[in-house]
PDB file of C-alpha atoms in Angstrom:
ATOM      1  CA  UNK A  28       0.179   0.300  -0.147  1.00  0.00           C
ATOM      2  CA  UNK A  29       1.019   3.309  -0.728  1.00  0.00           C
ATOM      3  CA  UNK A  30       1.050   5.896   1.910  1.00  0.00           C
ATOM      4  CA  UNK A  31      -0.138   9.070   1.357  1.00  0.00           C
ATOM      5  CA  UNK A  32       1.367  11.947   2.854  1.00  0.00           C
ATOM      6  CA  UNK A  33       0.635  15.938   3.262  1.00  0.00           C
ATOM      7  CA  UNK A  34       3.355  18.512   4.297  1.00  0.00           C
ATOM      8  CA  UNK A  35       2.161  21.412   5.996  1.00  0.00           C
ATOM      9  CA  UNK A  36       5.752  23.313   6.565  1.00  0.00           C
ATOM     10  CA  UNK A  37       5.278  27.544   5.621  1.00  0.00           C
ATOM     11  CA  UNK A  38       8.946  27.116   4.821  1.00  0.00           C
ATOM     12  CA  UNK A  39       8.856  25.718   1.100  1.00  0.00           C
ATOM     13  CA  UNK A  40      12.307  24.411   1.301  1.00  0.00           C
ATOM     14  CA  UNK A  41      11.345  22.635   3.696  1.00  0.00           C
ATOM     15  CA  UNK A  42       8.716  20.857   2.482  1.00  0.00           C
ATOM     16  CA  UNK A  43      11.215  20.761  -1.471  1.00  0.00           C
ATOM     17  CA  UNK A  44      13.586  18.606   0.417  1.00  0.00           C
ATOM     18  CA  UNK A  45      10.548  15.725   2.131  1.00  0.00           C
ATOM     19  CA  UNK A  46       9.428  16.014  -1.087  1.00  0.00           C
ATOM     20  CA  UNK A  47      12.348  15.064  -3.167  1.00  0.00           C
ATOM     21  CA  UNK A  48      13.022  12.180  -0.579  1.00  0.00           C
ATOM     22  CA  UNK A  49       9.525  10.713  -0.786  1.00  0.00           C
ATOM     23  CA  UNK A  50       9.599  11.095  -4.617  1.00  0.00           C
ATOM     24  CA  UNK A  51      12.016   8.252  -4.128  1.00  0.00           C
ATOM     25  CA  UNK A  52      10.298   6.235  -2.252  1.00  0.00           C
ATOM     26  CA  UNK A  53       8.323   3.639  -3.872  1.00  0.00           C
ATOM     27  CA  UNK A  54       5.888   3.316  -0.613  1.00  0.00           C
ATOM     28  CA  UNK A  55       5.802   6.811  -0.254  1.00  0.00           C
ATOM     29  CA  UNK A  56       3.379   9.679  -1.987  1.00  0.00           C
ATOM     30  CA  UNK A  57       2.993  13.663  -1.688  1.00  0.00           C
ATOM     31  CA  UNK A  58      -0.512  13.789  -1.734  1.00  0.00           C
ATOM     32  CA  UNK A  59      -0.911  17.657  -0.963  1.00  0.00           C
ATOM     33  CA  UNK A  60       1.398  19.937   0.323  1.00  0.00           C
ATOM     34  CA  UNK A  61       0.136  23.218   3.037  1.00  0.00           C
ATOM     35  CA  UNK A  62       2.297  26.630   3.582  1.00  0.00           C
ATOM     36  CA  UNK A  63      -0.296  27.491   6.555  1.00  0.00           C
ATOM     37  CA  UNK A  64      -2.023  25.555   8.928  1.00  0.00           C
ATOM     38  CA  UNK A  65      -6.063  26.236   7.598  1.00  0.00           C
ATOM     39  CA  UNK A  66      -4.069  24.473   4.856  1.00  0.00           C
ATOM     40  CA  UNK A  67      -3.200  21.646   5.933  1.00  0.00           C
ATOM     41  CA  UNK A  68      -6.403  21.271   8.001  1.00  0.00           C
ATOM     42  CA  UNK A  69      -9.178  21.256   4.615  1.00  0.00           C
ATOM     43  CA  UNK A  70      -6.327  19.240   2.624  1.00  0.00           C
ATOM     44  CA  UNK A  71      -6.173  16.948   5.182  1.00  0.00           C
ATOM     45  CA  UNK A  72     -10.364  16.398   4.906  1.00  0.00           C
ATOM     46  CA  UNK A  73     -10.234  16.936   0.983  1.00  0.00           C
ATOM     47  CA  UNK A  74      -7.257  14.386   0.109  1.00  0.00           C
ATOM     48  CA  UNK A  75      -7.730  11.721   3.046  1.00  0.00           C
ATOM     49  CA  UNK A  76      -3.908  11.548   3.792  1.00  0.00           C
ATOM     50  CA  UNK A  77      -2.493   8.293   6.150  1.00  0.00           C
ATOM     51  CA  UNK A  78      -0.418  11.145   7.480  1.00  0.00           C
ATOM     52  CA  UNK A  79       0.508  15.095   7.955  1.00  0.00           C
ATOM     53  CA  UNK A  80       3.731  16.021   8.371  1.00  0.00           C
ATOM     54  CA  UNK A  81       2.863  19.142  10.532  1.00  0.00           C
ATOM     55  CA  UNK A  82       5.373  22.058  11.180  1.00  0.00           C
ATOM     56  CA  UNK A  83       4.296  23.747  15.183  1.00  0.00           C
ATOM     57  CA  UNK A  84       4.621  27.517  13.533  1.00  0.00           C
ATOM     58  CA  UNK A  85       2.491  28.855  11.135  1.00  0.00           C
ATOM     59  CA  UNK A  86       1.065  31.856   9.897  1.00  0.00           C
ATOM     60  CA  UNK A  87      -2.471  31.563  10.622  1.00  0.00           C
ATOM     61  CA  UNK A  88      -3.481  28.634  12.336  1.00  0.00           C
ATOM     62  CA  UNK A  89      -0.876  26.958  13.742  1.00  0.00           C
ATOM     63  CA  UNK A  90       0.209  23.421  13.474  1.00  0.00           C
ATOM     64  CA  UNK A  91      -1.342  22.333  16.802  1.00  0.00           C
ATOM     65  CA  UNK A  92      -4.871  23.706  16.452  1.00  0.00           C
ATOM     66  CA  UNK A  93      -4.563  22.311  13.030  1.00  0.00           C
ATOM     67  CA  UNK A  94      -3.420  18.972  14.325  1.00  0.00           C
ATOM     68  CA  UNK A  95      -6.771  19.288  17.502  1.00  0.00           C
ATOM     69  CA  UNK A  96      -8.624  19.307  13.557  1.00  0.00           C
ATOM     70  CA  UNK A  97      -7.114  17.194  11.805  1.00  0.00           C
ATOM     71  CA  UNK A  98      -7.561  14.531  14.934  1.00  0.00           C
ATOM     72  CA  UNK A  99     -11.099  15.529  15.528  1.00  0.00           C
ATOM     73  CA  UNK A 100     -12.440  15.494  12.351  1.00  0.00           C
ATOM     74  CA  UNK A 101     -13.593  12.383   9.976  1.00  0.00           C
ATOM     75  CA  UNK A 102     -10.233  12.097   7.482  1.00  0.00           C
ATOM     76  CA  UNK A 103      -8.387   9.229   9.783  1.00  0.00           C
ATOM     77  CA  UNK A 104      -4.938  10.803   9.457  1.00  0.00           C
ATOM     78  CA  UNK A 105      -2.548  10.857  11.788  1.00  0.00           C
ATOM     79  CA  UNK A 106      -0.049  13.543  12.454  1.00  0.00           C
ATOM     80  CA  UNK A 107       4.063  13.189  12.708  1.00  0.00           C
ATOM     81  CA  UNK A 108       4.973  17.132  13.805  1.00  0.00           C
ATOM     82  CA  UNK A 109       8.089  18.465  12.388  1.00  0.00           C
ATOM     83  CA  UNK A 110      10.000  20.992  14.950  1.00  0.00           C
ATOM     84  CA  UNK A 111      13.141  22.400  15.481  1.00  0.00           C
ATOM     85  CA  UNK A 112      12.833  20.185  19.352  1.00  0.00           C
ATOM     86  CA  UNK A 113      15.465  22.667  20.723  1.00  0.00           C
ATOM     87  CA  UNK A 114      13.849  26.115  21.174  1.00  0.00           C
ATOM     88  CA  UNK A 115      10.028  24.964  20.329  1.00  0.00           C
ATOM     89  CA  UNK A 116       7.919  24.825  23.979  1.00  0.00           C
ATOM     90  CA  UNK A 117       4.965  23.853  21.389  1.00  0.00           C
ATOM     91  CA  UNK A 118       5.467  19.697  21.405  1.00  0.00           C
ATOM     92  CA  UNK A 119       3.549  18.800  24.535  1.00  0.00           C
ATOM     93  CA  UNK A 120       1.028  20.618  23.629  1.00  0.00           C
ATOM     94  CA  UNK A 121       1.065  18.994  19.972  1.00  0.00           C
ATOM     95  CA  UNK A 122       0.754  16.007  21.458  1.00  0.00           C
ATOM     96  CA  UNK A 123      -1.715  16.755  24.183  1.00  0.00           C
ATOM     97  CA  UNK A 124      -3.578  17.880  20.543  1.00  0.00           C
ATOM     98  CA  UNK A 125      -3.325  13.967  18.976  1.00  0.00           C
ATOM     99  CA  UNK A 126      -0.407  14.336  17.608  1.00  0.00           C
ATOM    100  CA  UNK A 127       1.092  10.705  16.691  1.00  0.00           C
ATOM    101  CA  UNK A 128       4.458  11.723  17.862  1.00  0.00           C
ATOM    102  CA  UNK A 129       6.877  14.166  16.129  1.00  0.00           C
ATOM    103  CA  UNK A 130       9.980  14.598  13.929  1.00  0.00           C
ATOM    104  CA  UNK A 131      13.238  17.026  14.663  1.00  0.00           C
ATOM    105  CA  UNK A 132      14.572  18.721  11.383  1.00  0.00           C
ATOM    106  CA  UNK A 133      17.859  18.455  11.692  1.00  0.00           C
ATOM    107  CA  UNK A 134      16.711  14.197  11.218  1.00  0.00           C
ATOM    108  CA  UNK A 135      17.951  12.504   8.811  1.00  0.00           C
ATOM    109  CA  UNK A 136      15.823  12.156   5.777  1.00  0.00           C
ATOM    110  CA  UNK A 137      16.330   8.093   5.669  1.00  0.00           C
ATOM    111  CA  UNK A 138      14.869   8.542  10.210  1.00  0.00           C
ATOM    112  CA  UNK A 139      12.536  11.076   8.749  1.00  0.00           C
ATOM    113  CA  UNK A 140      10.263   8.829   6.506  1.00  0.00           C
ATOM    114  CA  UNK A 141      11.149   5.599   8.792  1.00  0.00           C
ATOM    115  CA  UNK A 142       8.948   7.817  10.657  1.00  0.00           C
ATOM    116  CA  UNK A 143       6.013   8.157   8.782  1.00  0.00           C
ATOM    117  CA  UNK A 144       5.751   4.737   7.719  1.00  0.00           C
ATOM    118  CA  UNK A 145       5.759   3.915  11.278  1.00  0.00           C
ATOM    119  CA  UNK A 146       2.963   6.440  12.177  1.00  0.00           C
ATOM    120  CA  UNK A 147       1.070   4.988   8.748  1.00  0.00           C
ATOM    121  CA  UNK A 148       1.438   1.038   9.998  1.00  0.00           C
ATOM    122  CA  UNK A 149      -1.417   2.943  13.313  1.00  0.00           C
ATOM    123  CA  UNK A 150       2.062   3.454  16.048  1.00  0.00           C
ATOM    124  CA  UNK A 151       3.238   6.200  17.997  1.00  0.00           C
ATOM    125  CA  UNK A 152       6.766   7.564  16.832  1.00  0.00           C
ATOM    126  CA  UNK A 153       8.307   8.654  20.375  1.00  0.00           C
ATOM    127  CA  UNK A 154      12.256   8.007  20.800  1.00  0.00           C
ATOM    128  CA  UNK A 155      13.812   7.585  23.874  1.00  0.00           C
ATOM    129  CA  UNK A 156      15.847   9.925  24.539  1.00  0.00           C
ATOM    130  CA  UNK A 157      13.107  12.267  22.431  1.00  0.00           C
ATOM    131  CA  UNK A 158      10.754  11.295  25.681  1.00  0.00           C
ATOM    132  CA  UNK A 159      12.868  12.142  28.471  1.00  0.00           C
ATOM    133  CA  UNK A 160      13.803  15.408  26.859  1.00  0.00           C
ATOM    134  CA  UNK A 161       9.593  15.599  25.875  1.00  0.00           C
ATOM    135  CA  UNK A 162       9.174  15.371  29.898  1.00  0.00           C
ATOM    136  CA  UNK A 163      12.157  18.046  30.628  1.00  0.00           C
ATOM    137  CA  UNK A 164      10.764  20.334  28.174  1.00  0.00           C
ATOM    138  CA  UNK A 165       6.991  20.506  29.738  1.00  0.00           C
ATOM    139  CA  UNK A 166       8.262  20.281  34.071  1.00  0.00           C
ATOM    140  CA  UNK A 167      10.013  23.425  32.623  1.00  0.00           C
ATOM    141  CA  UNK A 168       6.932  25.391  31.565  1.00  0.00           C
ATOM    142  CA  UNK A 169       5.461  27.915  33.584  1.00  0.00           C
ATOM    143  CA  UNK A 170       2.514  27.084  34.013  1.00  0.00           C
ATOM    144  CA  UNK A 171       0.841  24.893  37.102  1.00  0.00           C
ATOM    145  CA  UNK A 172       1.207  20.851  36.604  1.00  0.00           C
ATOM    146  CA  UNK A 173      -2.175  19.420  35.499  1.00  0.00           C
ATOM    147  CA  UNK A 174      -3.954  18.010  38.309  1.00  0.00           C
ATOM    148  CA  UNK A 175      -3.210  14.096  39.048  1.00  0.00           C
ATOM    149  CA  UNK A 176      -4.645  11.565  36.397  1.00  0.00           C
ATOM    150  CA  UNK A 177      -6.151   8.458  38.051  1.00  0.00           C
ATOM    151  CA  UNK A 178      -4.776   5.112  37.341  1.00  0.00           C
ATOM    152  CA  UNK A 179      -7.625   3.225  38.654  1.00  0.00           C
ATOM    153  CA  UNK A 180      -8.162  -0.175  37.709  1.00  0.00           C
ATOM    154  CA  UNK A 181      -4.248  -1.343  36.323  1.00  0.00           C
ATOM    155  CA  UNK A 182      -2.528  -4.007  38.102  1.00  0.00           C
ATOM    156  CA  UNK A 183       1.240  -3.552  40.116  1.00  0.00           C
ATOM    157  CA  UNK A 184       3.435  -4.843  37.482  1.00  0.00           C
ATOM    158  CA  UNK A 185       0.970  -2.912  34.381  1.00  0.00           C
ATOM    159  CA  UNK A 186       2.365   0.994  36.631  1.00  0.00           C
ATOM    160  CA  UNK A 187       6.052  -0.763  36.703  1.00  0.00           C
ATOM    161  CA  UNK A 188       5.492  -1.224  32.518  1.00  0.00           C
ATOM    162  CA  UNK A 189       4.092   2.015  32.560  1.00  0.00           C
ATOM    163  CA  UNK A 190       6.274   4.021  34.784  1.00  0.00           C
ATOM    164  CA  UNK A 191       9.331   2.260  32.505  1.00  0.00           C
ATOM    165  CA  UNK A 192       7.720   3.809  29.403  1.00  0.00           C
ATOM    166  CA  UNK A 193       7.153   7.162  30.588  1.00  0.00           C
ATOM    167  CA  UNK A 194      10.750   7.070  31.278  1.00  0.00           C
ATOM    168  CA  UNK A 195      11.361   6.794  27.656  1.00  0.00           C
ATOM    169  CA  UNK A 196      12.310   1.920  27.206  1.00  0.00           C
ATOM    170  CA  UNK A 197      11.438   0.607  24.326  1.00  0.00           C
ATOM    171  CA  UNK A 198      10.120  -2.696  24.858  1.00  0.00           C
ATOM    172  CA  UNK A 199      13.927  -4.742  24.855  1.00  0.00           C
ATOM    173  CA  UNK A 200      14.481  -2.650  27.456  1.00  0.00           C
ATOM    174  CA  UNK A 201      11.538  -3.117  29.877  1.00  0.00           C
ATOM    175  CA  UNK A 202      11.401  -7.053  29.287  1.00  0.00           C
ATOM    176  CA  UNK A 203      15.968  -6.624  30.047  1.00  0.00           C
ATOM    177  CA  UNK A 204      14.442  -4.495  33.189  1.00  0.00           C
ATOM    178  CA  UNK A 205      11.622  -6.642  33.963  1.00  0.00           C
ATOM    179  CA  UNK A 206      13.635  -9.749  33.465  1.00  0.00           C
ATOM    180  CA  UNK A 207      10.048 -10.765  31.720  1.00  0.00           C
ATOM    181  CA  UNK A 208       9.840 -11.941  27.402  1.00  0.00           C
ATOM    182  CA  UNK A 209       9.143  -8.979  25.511  1.00  0.00           C
ATOM    183  CA  UNK A 210       6.078 -10.811  24.084  1.00  0.00           C
ATOM    184  CA  UNK A 211       4.582  -9.873  27.760  1.00  0.00           C
ATOM    185  CA  UNK A 212       5.715  -6.245  27.984  1.00  0.00           C
ATOM    186  CA  UNK A 213       3.643  -5.398  24.593  1.00  0.00           C
ATOM    187  CA  UNK A 214       0.729  -7.527  26.632  1.00  0.00           C
ATOM    188  CA  UNK A 215       1.421  -5.224  29.484  1.00  0.00           C
ATOM    189  CA  UNK A 216       1.774  -1.883  26.739  1.00  0.00           C
ATOM    190  CA  UNK A 217      -2.125  -3.112  24.935  1.00  0.00           C
ATOM    191  CA  UNK A 218      -2.892  -3.781  28.280  1.00  0.00           C
ATOM    192  CA  UNK A 219      -2.714   0.153  29.282  1.00  0.00           C
ATOM    193  CA  UNK A 220      -3.646   0.997  26.369  1.00  0.00           C
ATOM    194  CA  UNK A 221      -7.216  -0.391  26.601  1.00  0.00           C
ATOM    195  CA  UNK A 222      -7.794   0.529  29.924  1.00  0.00           C
ATOM    196  CA  UNK A 223      -6.308   4.172  29.844  1.00  0.00           C
ATOM    197  CA  UNK A 224      -7.768   4.355  26.558  1.00  0.00           C
ATOM    198  CA  UNK A 225      -5.117   5.497  25.475  1.00  0.00           C
ATOM    199  CA  UNK A 226      -4.699   6.453  21.418  1.00  0.00           C
ATOM    200  CA  UNK A 227      -0.725   5.331  21.318  1.00  0.00           C
ATOM    201  CA  UNK A 228       2.512   5.111  22.907  1.00  0.00           C
ATOM    202  CA  UNK A 229       2.816   9.171  23.136  1.00  0.00           C
ATOM    203  CA  UNK A 230      -0.326   9.488  25.306  1.00  0.00           C
ATOM    204  CA  UNK A 231       0.704   6.881  28.355  1.00  0.00           C
ATOM    205  CA  UNK A 232       3.944   9.074  28.393  1.00  0.00           C
ATOM    206  CA  UNK A 233       1.763  11.495  28.614  1.00  0.00           C
ATOM    207  CA  UNK A 234      -0.915  10.422  30.824  1.00  0.00           C
ATOM    208  CA  UNK A 235       2.085   8.713  33.085  1.00  0.00           C
ATOM    209  CA  UNK A 236       3.838  12.167  34.131  1.00  0.00           C
ATOM    210  CA  UNK A 237       0.095  13.641  34.724  1.00  0.00           C
ATOM    211  CA  UNK A 238      -0.674  11.296  37.001  1.00  0.00           C
ATOM    212  CA  UNK A 239       3.070  11.493  38.204  1.00  0.00           C
ATOM    213  CA  UNK A 240       4.812   8.756  37.248  1.00  0.00           C
ATOM    214  CA  UNK A 241       7.427  10.271  35.499  1.00  0.00           C
ATOM    215  CA  UNK A 242       9.632  13.540  35.573  1.00  0.00           C
ATOM    216  CA  UNK A 243      11.928  15.057  34.171  1.00  0.00           C
ATOM    217  CA  UNK A 244      15.191  12.649  36.876  1.00  0.00           C
ATOM    218  CA  UNK A 245      13.379   9.428  35.386  1.00  0.00           C
TER     219      UNK A 245
END
């Protein structure tokens, strides 16, 4: 199946670079391009792509609002945020708006393509190092922390797994930490997604932070 992608970025050079590398990938296709958040929302509804690669800082409607509208709409498109993370304190807001992960603009282009495929397949893109930095960035925000969320209904072992997910560990690393199989870890993660009504691994990290299970110190 060819994954249809909409590129949303107000910088034509960024879009051109992504368009060129996607053109060389037999399983990916650029369905459309947007220079504003409003255009991205319209294209998502009109073109029904599998993935929208979304910049955050755009004129008019920003990427966070556009992400919220797309994920709440009927297109079924999944959003991957494209950001210069080092100086962008809006990433948490974008993930809360429904993004399935994010890419950093200085990533290798091949890694960006791989990330698009991961998200198109229904998974979330959140690398361990990015997870930790995301938590640190959110903790440094001047706004008060959100009220603690209840994690009623999950077992002690599931809470352990959730804590390790929030620390950015992969399934393999969690299995080694808890001395269980990778398949068992996957089963725990699946149950956590169901019990906590979380869309993907990204939301599990956010829920763990809001419940006090994650902190910048790990």
